[in-house]
Tab-separated table of C-alpha atoms in Angstrom:
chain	number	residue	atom	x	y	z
E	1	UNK	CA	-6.401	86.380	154.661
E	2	UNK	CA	-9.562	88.015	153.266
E	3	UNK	CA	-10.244	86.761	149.727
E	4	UNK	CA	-9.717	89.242	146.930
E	5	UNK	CA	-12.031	89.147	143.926
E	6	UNK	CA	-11.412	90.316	140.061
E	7	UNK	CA	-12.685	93.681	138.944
E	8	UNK	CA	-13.471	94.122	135.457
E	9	UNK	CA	-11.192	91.092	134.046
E	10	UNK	CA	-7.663	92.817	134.427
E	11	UNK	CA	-5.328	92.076	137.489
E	12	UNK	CA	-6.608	94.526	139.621
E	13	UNK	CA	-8.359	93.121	142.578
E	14	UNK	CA	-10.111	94.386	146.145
E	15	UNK	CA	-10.943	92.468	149.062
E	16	UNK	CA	-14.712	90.846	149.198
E	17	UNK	CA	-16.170	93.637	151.460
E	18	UNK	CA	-19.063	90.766	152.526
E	19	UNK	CA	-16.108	89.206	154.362
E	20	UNK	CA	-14.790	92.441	156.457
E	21	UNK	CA	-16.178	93.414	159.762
E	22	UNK	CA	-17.508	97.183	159.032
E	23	UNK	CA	-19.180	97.649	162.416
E	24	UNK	CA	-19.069	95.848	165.538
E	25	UNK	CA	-21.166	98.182	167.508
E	26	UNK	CA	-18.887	98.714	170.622
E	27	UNK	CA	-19.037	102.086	172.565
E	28	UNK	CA	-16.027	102.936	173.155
E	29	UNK	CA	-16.101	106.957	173.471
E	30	UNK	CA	-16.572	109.131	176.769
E	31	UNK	CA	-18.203	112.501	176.869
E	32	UNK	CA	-15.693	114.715	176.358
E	33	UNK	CA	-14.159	112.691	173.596
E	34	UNK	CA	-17.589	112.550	171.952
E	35	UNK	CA	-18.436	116.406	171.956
E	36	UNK	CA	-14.985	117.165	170.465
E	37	UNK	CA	-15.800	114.923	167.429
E	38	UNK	CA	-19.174	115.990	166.896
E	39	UNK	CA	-17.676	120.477	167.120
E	40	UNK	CA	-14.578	118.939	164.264
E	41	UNK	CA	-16.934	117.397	162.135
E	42	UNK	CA	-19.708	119.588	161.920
E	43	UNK	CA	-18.111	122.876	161.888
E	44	UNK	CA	-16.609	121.299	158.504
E	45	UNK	CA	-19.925	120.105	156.706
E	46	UNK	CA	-21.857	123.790	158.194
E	47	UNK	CA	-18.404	125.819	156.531
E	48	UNK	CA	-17.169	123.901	153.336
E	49	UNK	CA	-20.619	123.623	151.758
E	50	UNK	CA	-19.462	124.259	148.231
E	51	UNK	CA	-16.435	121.629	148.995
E	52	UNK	CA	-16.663	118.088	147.912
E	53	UNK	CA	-15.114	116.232	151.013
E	54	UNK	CA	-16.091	113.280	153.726
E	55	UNK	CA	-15.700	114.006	157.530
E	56	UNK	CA	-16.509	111.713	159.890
E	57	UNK	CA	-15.828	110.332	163.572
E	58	UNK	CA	-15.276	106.602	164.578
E	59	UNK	CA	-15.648	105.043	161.082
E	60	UNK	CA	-13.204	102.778	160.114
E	61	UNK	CA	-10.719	102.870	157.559
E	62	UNK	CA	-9.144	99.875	155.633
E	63	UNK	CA	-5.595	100.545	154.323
E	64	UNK	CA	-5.095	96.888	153.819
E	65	UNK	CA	-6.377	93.613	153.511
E	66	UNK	CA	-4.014	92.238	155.512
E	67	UNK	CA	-5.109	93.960	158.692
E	68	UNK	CA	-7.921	95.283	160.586
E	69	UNK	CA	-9.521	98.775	159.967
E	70	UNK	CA	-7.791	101.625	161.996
E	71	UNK	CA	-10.490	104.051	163.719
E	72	UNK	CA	-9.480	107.513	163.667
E	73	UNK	CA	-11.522	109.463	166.116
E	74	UNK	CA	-11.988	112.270	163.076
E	75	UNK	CA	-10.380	112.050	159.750
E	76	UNK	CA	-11.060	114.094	156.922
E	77	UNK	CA	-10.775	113.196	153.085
E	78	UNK	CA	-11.057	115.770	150.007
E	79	UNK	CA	-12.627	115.201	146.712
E	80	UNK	CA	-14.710	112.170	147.953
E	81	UNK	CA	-17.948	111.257	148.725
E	82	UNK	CA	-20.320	108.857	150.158
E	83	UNK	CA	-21.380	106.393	147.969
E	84	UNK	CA	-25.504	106.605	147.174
E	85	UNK	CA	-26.029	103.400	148.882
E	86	UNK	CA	-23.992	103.465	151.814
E	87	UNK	CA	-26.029	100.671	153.134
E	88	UNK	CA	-24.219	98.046	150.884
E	89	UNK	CA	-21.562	96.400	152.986
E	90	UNK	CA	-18.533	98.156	150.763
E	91	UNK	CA	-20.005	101.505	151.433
E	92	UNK	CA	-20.541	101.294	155.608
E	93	UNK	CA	-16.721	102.684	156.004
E	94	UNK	CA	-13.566	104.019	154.740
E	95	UNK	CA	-12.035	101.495	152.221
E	96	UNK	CA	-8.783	103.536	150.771
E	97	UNK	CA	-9.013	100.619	148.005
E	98	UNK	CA	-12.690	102.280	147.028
E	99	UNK	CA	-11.774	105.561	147.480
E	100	UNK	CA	-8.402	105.497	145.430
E	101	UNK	CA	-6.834	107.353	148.569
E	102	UNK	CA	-6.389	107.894	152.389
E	103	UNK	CA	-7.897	110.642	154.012
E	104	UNK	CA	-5.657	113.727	153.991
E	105	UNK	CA	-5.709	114.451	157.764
E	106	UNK	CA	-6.559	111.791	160.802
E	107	UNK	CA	-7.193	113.123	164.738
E	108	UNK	CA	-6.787	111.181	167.710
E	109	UNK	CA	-8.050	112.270	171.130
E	110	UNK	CA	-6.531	110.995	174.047
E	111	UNK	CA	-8.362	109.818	176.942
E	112	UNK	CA	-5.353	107.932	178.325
E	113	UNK	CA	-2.193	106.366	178.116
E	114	UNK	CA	-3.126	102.911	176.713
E	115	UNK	CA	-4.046	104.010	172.867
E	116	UNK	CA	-0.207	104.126	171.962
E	117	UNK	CA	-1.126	107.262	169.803
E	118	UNK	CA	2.494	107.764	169.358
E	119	UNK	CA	3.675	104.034	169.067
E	120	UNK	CA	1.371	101.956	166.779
E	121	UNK	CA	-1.292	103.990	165.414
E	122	UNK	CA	1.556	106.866	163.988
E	123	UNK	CA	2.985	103.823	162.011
E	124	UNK	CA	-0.419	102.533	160.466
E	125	UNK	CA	-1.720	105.941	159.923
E	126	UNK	CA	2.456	106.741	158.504
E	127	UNK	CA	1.758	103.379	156.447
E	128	UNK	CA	-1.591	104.615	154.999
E	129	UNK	CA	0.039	107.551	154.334
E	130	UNK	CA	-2.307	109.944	155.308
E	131	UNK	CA	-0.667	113.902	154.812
E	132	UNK	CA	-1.198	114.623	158.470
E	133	UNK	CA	-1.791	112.992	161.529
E	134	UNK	CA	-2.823	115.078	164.433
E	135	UNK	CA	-2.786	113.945	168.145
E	136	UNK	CA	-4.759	116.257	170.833
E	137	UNK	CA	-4.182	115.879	174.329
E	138	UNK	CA	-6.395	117.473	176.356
E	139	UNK	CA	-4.956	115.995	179.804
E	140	UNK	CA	-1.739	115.684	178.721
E	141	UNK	CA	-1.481	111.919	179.362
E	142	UNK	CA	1.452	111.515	176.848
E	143	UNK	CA	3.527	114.740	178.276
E	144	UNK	CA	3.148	118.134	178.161
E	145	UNK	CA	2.171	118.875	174.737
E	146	UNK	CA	-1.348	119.195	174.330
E	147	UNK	CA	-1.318	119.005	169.780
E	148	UNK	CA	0.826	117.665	168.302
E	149	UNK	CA	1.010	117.646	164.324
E	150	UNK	CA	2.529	115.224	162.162
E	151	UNK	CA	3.603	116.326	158.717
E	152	UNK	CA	3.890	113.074	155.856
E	153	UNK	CA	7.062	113.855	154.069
E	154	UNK	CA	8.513	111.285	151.649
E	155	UNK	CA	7.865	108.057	153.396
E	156	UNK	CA	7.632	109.376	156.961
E	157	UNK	CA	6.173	111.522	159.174
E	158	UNK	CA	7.922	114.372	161.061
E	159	UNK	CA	6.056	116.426	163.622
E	160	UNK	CA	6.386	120.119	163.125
E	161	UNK	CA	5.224	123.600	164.642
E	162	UNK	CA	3.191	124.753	161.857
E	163	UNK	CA	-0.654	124.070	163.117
E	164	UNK	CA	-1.378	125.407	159.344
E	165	UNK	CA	-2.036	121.873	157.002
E	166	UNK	CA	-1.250	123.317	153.577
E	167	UNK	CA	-2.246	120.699	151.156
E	168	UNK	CA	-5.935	120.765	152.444
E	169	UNK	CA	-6.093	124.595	153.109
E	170	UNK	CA	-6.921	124.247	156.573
E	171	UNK	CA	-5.031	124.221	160.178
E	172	UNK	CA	-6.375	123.737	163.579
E	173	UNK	CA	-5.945	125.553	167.022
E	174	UNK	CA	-7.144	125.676	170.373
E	175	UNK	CA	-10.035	127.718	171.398
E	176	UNK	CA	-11.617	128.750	174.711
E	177	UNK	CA	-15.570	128.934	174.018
E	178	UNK	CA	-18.665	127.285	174.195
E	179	UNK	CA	-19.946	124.685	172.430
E	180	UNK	CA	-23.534	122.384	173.134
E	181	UNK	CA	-23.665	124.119	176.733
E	182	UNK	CA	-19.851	123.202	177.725
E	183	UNK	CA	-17.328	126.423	178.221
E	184	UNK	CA	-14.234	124.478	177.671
E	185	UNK	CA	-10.822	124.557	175.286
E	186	UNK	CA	-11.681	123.197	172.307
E	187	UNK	CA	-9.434	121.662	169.071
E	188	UNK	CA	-11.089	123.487	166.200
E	189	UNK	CA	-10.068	123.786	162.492
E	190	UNK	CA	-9.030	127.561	161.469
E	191	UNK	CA	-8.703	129.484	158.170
E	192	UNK	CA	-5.080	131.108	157.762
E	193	UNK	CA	-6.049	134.161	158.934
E	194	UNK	CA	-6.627	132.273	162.462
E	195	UNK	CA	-10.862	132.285	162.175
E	196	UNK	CA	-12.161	129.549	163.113
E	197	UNK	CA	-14.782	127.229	161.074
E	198	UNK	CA	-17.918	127.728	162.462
E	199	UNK	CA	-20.970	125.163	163.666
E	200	UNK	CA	-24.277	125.651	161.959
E	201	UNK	CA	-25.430	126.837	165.772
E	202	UNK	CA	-22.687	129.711	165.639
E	203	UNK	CA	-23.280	130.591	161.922
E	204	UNK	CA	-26.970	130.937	163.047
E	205	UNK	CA	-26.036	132.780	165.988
E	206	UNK	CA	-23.987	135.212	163.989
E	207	UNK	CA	-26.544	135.909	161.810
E	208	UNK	CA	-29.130	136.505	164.461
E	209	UNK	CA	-26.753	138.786	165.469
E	210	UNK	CA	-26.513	141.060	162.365
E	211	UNK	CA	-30.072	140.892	162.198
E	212	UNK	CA	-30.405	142.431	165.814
E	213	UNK	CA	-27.375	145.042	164.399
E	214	UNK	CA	-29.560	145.841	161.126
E	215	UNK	CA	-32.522	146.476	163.289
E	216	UNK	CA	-30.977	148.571	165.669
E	217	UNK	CA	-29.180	150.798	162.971
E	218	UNK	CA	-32.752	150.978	161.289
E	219	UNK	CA	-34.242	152.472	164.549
E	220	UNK	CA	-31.372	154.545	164.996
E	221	UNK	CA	-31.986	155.804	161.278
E	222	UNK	CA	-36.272	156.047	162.771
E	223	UNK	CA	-35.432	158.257	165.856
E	224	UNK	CA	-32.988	160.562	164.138
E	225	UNK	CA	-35.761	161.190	161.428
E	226	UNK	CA	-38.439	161.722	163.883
E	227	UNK	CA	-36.205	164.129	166.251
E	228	UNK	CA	-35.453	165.839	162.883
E	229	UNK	CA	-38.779	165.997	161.778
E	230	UNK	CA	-39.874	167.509	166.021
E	231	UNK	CA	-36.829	170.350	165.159
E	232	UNK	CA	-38.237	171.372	161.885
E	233	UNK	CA	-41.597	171.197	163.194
E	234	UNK	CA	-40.545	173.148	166.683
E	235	UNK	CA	-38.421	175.957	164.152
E	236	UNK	CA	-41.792	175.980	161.894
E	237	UNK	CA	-44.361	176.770	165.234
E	238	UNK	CA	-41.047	179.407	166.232
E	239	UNK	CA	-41.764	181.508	162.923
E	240	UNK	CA	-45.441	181.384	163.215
E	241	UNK	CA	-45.222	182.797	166.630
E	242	UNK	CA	-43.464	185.823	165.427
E	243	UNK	CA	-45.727	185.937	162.362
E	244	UNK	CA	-43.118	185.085	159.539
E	245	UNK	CA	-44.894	182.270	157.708
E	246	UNK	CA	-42.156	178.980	157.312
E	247	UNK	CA	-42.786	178.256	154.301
E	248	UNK	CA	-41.850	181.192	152.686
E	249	UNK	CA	-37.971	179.999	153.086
């Protein structure tokens, strides 16, 4: 058992954080698995920049001293942040004990059948209590759902149709795009009106866009001008030629 230590003289205590293993610096993603986590947790930090909130991908989380950190391949937390000195050893991952709560959604990807998304890691993430649990399934190793969401209500966890996660104002869905080079279907979080959050690349992208739109509408606006400047012009030489002088009108 890790030792706990006193905090501020009462009888509430936290694990020594010196004695936890916070990294162990084993690669354990593929490519496909690693894109998706970089498009969910970027596309929050370029979107939610007046939110306070902590996204991240492969960090792990302690929900108890009595076992070793879970490693959600996304979660997302609300109202936190990173500690200033997240080089101290209690500030290199997720400790719920530090926080003062679980993240409010956690993502798995599935890359195959041995992760036992649906045995093991539902009842840790159920036991952390973490409001939803998501599980996407790209190749459909665990059947033929490819999402599945997982709704905390009372003590358990119920999986439901809804892809909309009320209590953070978010909900995913799948999208056919491109992200970093790769056309693929993609997990991405949504606004309620079905929008998707976008990536710093696509927010830049869109504004290039409107750019391009503002400066084609402003050389639309140039030629008509000009052409109506050549009629008025053409109409003016028209008069002189029959020796009325235009500006008499």
């Amino acid at each position: 058992m890790v030792q706990k230590v006193l905090i501020n003289d009462d009888d509430y205590y936290v694990p020594d954080a010196n004695q936890l293993v916070t990294e162990n610096d084993t690669p354990v993603d593929n490519f496909a698995s690693a894109k998706q986590q970089r498009l969910l947790v970027s596309s929050l930090y370029s979107s939610l920049q007046s939110q306070t909130f902590l996204a991240e991908a492969n960090v792990g989380i302690y929900y108890t001293d009595l076992q070793p950190p879970i490693v959600p391949d996304v979660f997302l937390s609300l109202d936190v942040q990173v500690p200033e000195n997240w080089w101290e050893k209690q500030n290199r991952c997720y400790m719920v004990w530090r926080f003062g709560k679980p993240p409010e959604v956690v993502i798995e990807i599935v890359s195959n059948k041995e992760g036992d998304e649906l045995g093991k890691k539902l009842q840790i993430y159920e036991h952390m209590r973490a409001s939803y649990y998501i599980v996407y399934d790209p190749n459909q190793q665990l059947g033929e759902k490819v999402l599945r969401v997982y709704e905390l209500r009372g003590r358990r966890y119920f999986e439901t149709s809804e892809n909309w996660l009320e209590q953070v104002g978010l909900g995913v869905t799948l999208w056919e795009g491109e992200f970093e080079g790769r056309q693929d279907r993609w997990l991405r979080w949504c606004y309620q009106d079905g929008n998707i959050l976008s990536t710093g690349d696509e927010r830049a992208e869109q504004e290039r866009q409107r750019a391009e739109q503002e400066r084609q509408r402003a050389e639309q606006e140039r030629q008509r001008a000009e052409q109506a400047e050549q009629r008025t012009q053409l109409l003016a030489d028209r008069l002189r030629a029959m020796g009325i002088d235009p500006n008499t009108f």
